[in-house]
């Protein structure tokens, strides 16, 4: 569904992505893994057209999207849950979801009631303001809002970062349910255990290069590659 081939990207003179290639199959939950600063967010920003690929091709549904503007890329049915979550302090949970519902295109997507089913905690908090939510609730809302926009292909940047284990488990369960419902996901994770619990395929980045791509199950937690490039 999404395919990168030989992608290079730069911040000024700094060559951040070097010959990055990987492919996300329709229906997969694909993990983009690696330590801090290796280029995971940069890869997502390049796919979404916030940053221009200097070389290489990026295909979505078989069509080249590199160099296209972001609004046109997301119109194809890609939704994005950014690292900073992007929750508004003075809008309620319900308002976040209604705004996303009105702005959505014609893609496969979840209704507001369906995302409340996925995250019952958000249903309880529907009248609370964004600024009153815990970190975990804000993350759930960020994912819920993305799904109301499109549930075809969802890109998430470290959805479990900084959250308590019980909340990480809730988010992992939601990701598994989405996958069971046919949503394709590209998930950036630095937590190896979360990646193992939710991803079926992955690639491992180190200093802007892909050092492993394959089935998640091939990456044994005690393997040298995991110890060197992720840490557990
Ligand atoms: N706007 C920018 N301008 C210049 N350099 C940047 C910019 N954003 C990131 N970088 C650099 O590019 C490299 C890759 O950063 P990136 O944010 O993609 O890493 P990451 O894998 O997402 O890390 P983290 O796990 O900390 O989120 C890092 O060396 C970072 O310092
Ligand atoms: Mg990042």
Short mmCIF file of C-alpha atoms and ligand atoms in Angstrom, two decimals:
data_model
loop_
_atom_site.label_atom_id
_atom_site.label_comp_id
_atom_site.label_asym_id
_atom_site.label_seq_id
_atom_site.Cartn_x
_atom_site.Cartn_y
_atom_site.Cartn_z
CA UNK A 1 0.00 0.00 0.00
CA UNK A 2 2.90 2.33 0.88
CA UNK A 3 6.30 1.82 -0.65
CA UNK A 4 9.51 3.80 -0.20
CA UNK A 5 12.43 3.08 -2.51
CA UNK A 6 15.85 4.68 -2.14
CA UNK A 7 14.60 7.74 -0.28
CA UNK A 8 17.09 10.41 0.77
CA UNK A 9 16.11 13.45 2.82
CA UNK A 10 18.06 16.39 4.22
CA UNK A 11 17.68 19.13 6.79
CA UNK A 12 19.86 21.78 5.19
CA UNK A 13 23.19 20.06 4.57
CA UNK A 14 22.49 17.32 7.07
CA UNK A 15 21.78 14.05 5.24
CA UNK A 16 19.21 12.51 7.59
CA UNK A 17 17.59 9.71 5.52
CA UNK A 18 19.95 7.61 3.45
CA UNK A 19 18.57 5.25 0.84
CA UNK A 20 15.53 4.30 2.91
CA UNK A 21 13.39 1.54 1.39
CA UNK A 22 10.53 -0.42 2.91
CA UNK A 23 7.02 -1.48 2.02
CA UNK A 24 3.84 -1.56 4.10
CA UNK A 25 1.37 -4.20 2.93
CA UNK A 26 -2.35 -3.47 3.01
CA UNK A 27 -3.77 -4.74 6.29
CA UNK A 28 -0.42 -4.81 8.09
CA UNK A 29 0.65 -3.01 11.20
CA UNK A 30 4.18 -2.03 10.21
CA UNK A 31 6.63 -0.87 12.87
CA UNK A 32 9.29 1.72 12.13
CA UNK A 33 11.74 1.13 14.95
CA UNK A 34 14.99 2.57 16.19
CA UNK A 35 16.60 4.66 18.88
CA UNK A 36 16.15 8.39 19.43
CA UNK A 37 17.32 10.64 16.64
CA UNK A 38 17.76 7.95 13.94
CA UNK A 39 15.23 9.52 11.56
CA UNK A 40 11.87 7.90 12.37
CA UNK A 41 9.85 11.13 12.54
CA UNK A 42 11.75 12.44 9.53
CA UNK A 43 10.64 9.37 7.56
CA UNK A 44 7.00 10.06 8.44
CA UNK A 45 7.35 13.76 7.58
CA UNK A 46 8.82 12.82 4.22
CA UNK A 47 5.96 10.39 3.44
CA UNK A 48 3.45 13.12 4.35
CA UNK A 49 5.18 15.72 2.18
CA UNK A 50 6.21 18.07 5.00
CA UNK A 51 9.78 17.40 3.95
CA UNK A 52 10.83 16.80 0.36
CA UNK A 53 12.61 13.59 -0.62
CA UNK A 54 15.79 14.55 -2.45
CA UNK A 55 16.04 11.15 -4.20
CA UNK A 56 13.91 8.04 -4.43
CA UNK A 57 10.24 7.27 -4.85
CA UNK A 58 7.32 7.04 -2.46
CA UNK A 59 4.23 5.24 -3.73
CA UNK A 60 0.82 5.04 -2.12
CA UNK A 61 -1.76 2.75 -3.76
CA UNK A 62 0.75 2.38 -6.58
CA UNK A 63 0.91 6.11 -7.37
CA UNK A 64 3.99 8.28 -6.85
CA UNK A 65 3.36 10.84 -4.11
CA UNK A 66 6.86 12.21 -3.51
CA UNK A 67 6.98 15.95 -4.12
CA UNK A 68 3.18 16.29 -3.81
CA UNK A 69 1.74 18.77 -1.31
CA UNK A 70 0.64 17.40 2.07
CA UNK A 71 -3.06 18.23 1.62
CA UNK A 72 -3.11 16.17 -1.56
CA UNK A 73 -1.32 13.24 0.08
CA UNK A 74 -3.67 13.08 3.06
CA UNK A 75 -6.68 13.38 0.77
CA UNK A 76 -5.82 9.89 -0.46
CA UNK A 77 -6.92 8.54 2.90
CA UNK A 78 -3.86 8.84 5.12
CA UNK A 79 -4.33 10.08 8.65
CA UNK A 80 -1.55 11.15 10.98
CA UNK A 81 -1.19 11.06 14.74
CA UNK A 82 1.79 13.34 15.40
CA UNK A 83 4.30 12.98 18.21
CA UNK A 84 2.94 16.04 20.05
CA UNK A 85 -0.71 14.79 19.70
CA UNK A 86 -2.00 18.23 18.70
CA UNK A 87 -4.88 18.40 21.21
CA UNK A 88 -6.57 21.79 21.78
CA UNK A 89 -6.84 22.75 25.45
CA UNK A 90 -10.11 24.62 25.08
CA UNK A 91 -12.07 22.16 22.90
CA UNK A 92 -13.95 19.26 24.44
CA UNK A 93 -13.35 15.63 23.46
CA UNK A 94 -16.66 15.64 21.57
CA UNK A 95 -15.77 18.87 19.74
CA UNK A 96 -12.42 17.46 18.57
CA UNK A 97 -14.24 14.48 17.11
CA UNK A 98 -17.10 16.46 15.55
CA UNK A 99 -14.65 18.83 13.83
CA UNK A 100 -12.76 15.84 12.39
CA UNK A 101 -16.06 14.26 11.34
CA UNK A 102 -17.14 17.37 9.42
CA UNK A 103 -13.73 17.79 7.76
CA UNK A 104 -13.45 14.15 6.66
CA UNK A 105 -13.53 13.08 3.02
CA UNK A 106 -15.16 10.02 1.54
CA UNK A 107 -12.70 7.44 2.78
CA UNK A 108 -13.44 4.51 4.96
CA UNK A 109 -13.51 5.93 8.45
CA UNK A 110 -14.98 5.42 11.91
CA UNK A 111 -17.98 7.28 13.27
CA UNK A 112 -17.74 9.21 16.52
CA UNK A 113 -19.74 6.44 18.25
CA UNK A 114 -17.36 3.80 16.89
CA UNK A 115 -14.30 5.54 18.32
CA UNK A 116 -16.08 5.83 21.67
CA UNK A 117 -16.52 2.06 21.44
CA UNK A 118 -12.80 1.67 20.80
CA UNK A 119 -11.88 4.01 23.69
CA UNK A 120 -14.67 3.85 26.32
CA UNK A 121 -12.67 6.25 28.48
CA UNK A 122 -13.18 8.98 25.86
CA UNK A 123 -16.92 8.42 25.97
CA UNK A 124 -16.84 9.06 29.73
CA UNK A 125 -14.77 12.18 29.15
CA UNK A 126 -16.69 13.51 26.15
CA UNK A 127 -17.60 16.81 27.80
CA UNK A 128 -14.12 17.43 29.24
CA UNK A 129 -11.75 19.94 27.70
CA UNK A 130 -8.52 18.82 26.04
CA UNK A 131 -6.56 20.62 28.73
CA UNK A 132 -8.26 18.53 31.44
CA UNK A 133 -7.24 15.17 29.97
CA UNK A 134 -4.36 13.00 31.15
CA UNK A 135 -1.52 12.23 28.73
CA UNK A 136 -3.02 8.82 27.97
CA UNK A 137 -6.48 10.27 27.32
CA UNK A 138 -4.97 12.90 25.02
CA UNK A 139 -3.20 10.16 23.09
CA UNK A 140 -6.45 8.19 22.78
CA UNK A 141 -8.18 11.32 21.53
CA UNK A 142 -5.43 11.98 18.99
CA UNK A 143 -5.85 8.44 17.62
CA UNK A 144 -9.65 8.64 17.73
CA UNK A 145 -9.63 11.92 15.80
CA UNK A 146 -7.33 10.41 13.14
CA UNK A 147 -9.72 7.46 12.72
CA UNK A 148 -12.73 9.74 12.30
CA UNK A 149 -10.76 11.36 9.44
CA UNK A 150 -9.76 8.09 7.76
CA UNK A 151 -9.32 4.54 8.96
CA UNK A 152 -7.71 3.34 5.73
CA UNK A 153 -4.11 4.10 6.52
CA UNK A 154 -3.01 5.55 9.84
CA UNK A 155 0.46 6.83 10.63
CA UNK A 156 1.28 7.11 14.35
CA UNK A 157 4.41 8.60 15.87
CA UNK A 158 5.28 6.98 19.22
CA UNK A 159 1.72 6.64 20.53
CA UNK A 160 2.84 5.02 23.79
CA UNK A 161 5.68 7.38 24.67
CA UNK A 162 5.70 8.53 28.28
CA UNK A 163 2.52 6.64 29.26
CA UNK A 164 1.85 4.36 32.21
CA UNK A 165 1.90 0.59 31.53
CA UNK A 166 -1.88 0.23 31.95
CA UNK A 167 -2.49 2.97 29.37
CA UNK A 168 0.10 1.49 27.02
CA UNK A 169 -1.87 -1.76 27.22
CA UNK A 170 -5.15 0.03 26.35
CA UNK A 171 -3.56 1.69 23.33
CA UNK A 172 -1.96 -1.58 22.22
CA UNK A 173 -5.35 -3.28 22.41
CA UNK A 174 -6.95 -0.52 20.34
CA UNK A 175 -4.22 -0.91 17.70
CA UNK A 176 -4.81 -4.68 17.57
CA UNK A 177 -8.55 -4.15 17.15
CA UNK A 178 -7.97 -1.67 14.34
CA UNK A 179 -5.74 -4.12 12.58
CA UNK A 180 -8.37 -6.83 12.95
CA UNK A 181 -10.83 -4.41 11.33
CA UNK A 182 -8.56 -3.92 8.33
CA UNK A 183 -6.86 -0.61 9.07
CA UNK A 184 -3.31 -0.46 7.70
CA UNK A 185 -0.87 1.22 10.08
CA UNK A 186 2.64 2.63 10.03
CA UNK A 187 3.69 2.90 13.62
CA UNK A 188 6.84 4.53 14.96
CA UNK A 189 7.89 2.85 18.21
CA UNK A 190 10.94 2.97 20.43
CA UNK A 191 9.41 0.48 22.87
CA UNK A 192 10.37 -2.96 21.58
CA UNK A 193 7.79 -4.79 23.71
CA UNK A 194 4.93 -2.69 22.36
CA UNK A 195 6.16 -3.22 18.80
CA UNK A 196 6.31 -6.97 19.35
CA UNK A 197 2.80 -7.00 20.76
CA UNK A 198 1.15 -5.08 17.91
CA UNK A 199 3.27 -5.18 14.71
CA UNK A 200 3.52 -8.01 12.24
CA UNK A 201 6.28 -6.50 10.11
CA UNK A 202 8.91 -3.93 10.83
CA UNK A 203 12.01 -2.14 9.76
CA UNK A 204 14.79 -0.97 11.99
CA UNK A 205 16.52 2.34 11.36
CA UNK A 206 19.96 3.36 12.50
CA UNK A 207 21.39 6.79 11.67
CA UNK A 208 19.05 7.24 8.74
CA UNK A 209 19.59 3.79 7.23
CA UNK A 210 17.48 0.65 7.25
CA UNK A 211 19.44 -2.07 9.05
CA UNK A 212 16.68 -4.70 9.18
CA UNK A 213 13.39 -5.32 7.46
CA UNK A 214 11.20 -8.36 7.95
CA UNK A 215 8.67 -10.10 10.11
CA UNK A 216 8.45 -8.76 13.67
CA UNK A 217 8.69 -12.34 14.93
CA UNK A 218 12.17 -12.64 13.35
CA UNK A 219 13.52 -10.03 15.75
CA UNK A 220 14.24 -11.99 18.91
CA UNK A 221 14.38 -9.75 21.99
CA UNK A 222 17.79 -11.11 22.94
CA UNK A 223 19.31 -10.84 19.45
CA UNK A 224 22.38 -8.71 18.80
CA UNK A 225 20.51 -6.53 16.34
CA UNK A 226 17.86 -5.65 18.90
CA UNK A 227 20.44 -4.99 21.60
CA UNK A 228 22.50 -2.80 19.26
CA UNK A 229 19.76 -0.81 17.57
CA UNK A 230 16.77 -0.62 19.88
CA UNK A 231 17.49 -1.81 23.37
CA UNK A 232 14.78 -3.51 25.40
N1 LIG B 1 13.94 20.47 11.84
C1 LIG B 1 15.16 19.91 11.89
N2 LIG B 1 16.26 20.58 11.47
C2 LIG B 1 17.49 20.00 11.51
N3 LIG B 1 17.73 18.76 11.98
C3 LIG B 1 16.69 18.05 12.44
C4 LIG B 1 15.35 18.59 12.42
N4 LIG B 1 14.51 17.66 12.94
C5 LIG B 1 15.29 16.61 13.26
N5 LIG B 1 16.59 16.83 12.95
C6 LIG B 1 17.71 15.88 13.13
O1 LIG B 1 17.49 14.79 12.25
C7 LIG B 1 17.82 13.56 12.88
C8 LIG B 1 16.61 12.64 12.88
O2 LIG B 1 15.58 13.21 13.69
P1 LIG B 1 14.17 12.55 13.89
O3 LIG B 1 13.33 13.52 14.62
O4 LIG B 1 13.66 12.07 12.58
O5 LIG B 1 14.52 11.30 14.80
P2 LIG B 1 13.56 10.27 15.54
O6 LIG B 1 14.07 8.92 15.16
O7 LIG B 1 12.15 10.60 15.29
O8 LIG B 1 13.93 10.50 17.09
P3 LIG B 1 13.01 10.46 18.41
O9 LIG B 1 12.92 9.03 18.80
O10 LIG B 1 13.83 11.24 19.39
O11 LIG B 1 11.70 11.08 18.10
C9 LIG B 1 18.32 13.92 14.27
O12 LIG B 1 19.71 13.96 14.23
C10 LIG B 1 17.75 15.29 14.52
O13 LIG B 1 18.59 16.03 15.36
MG1 LIG B 2 10.61 11.20 16.50
#
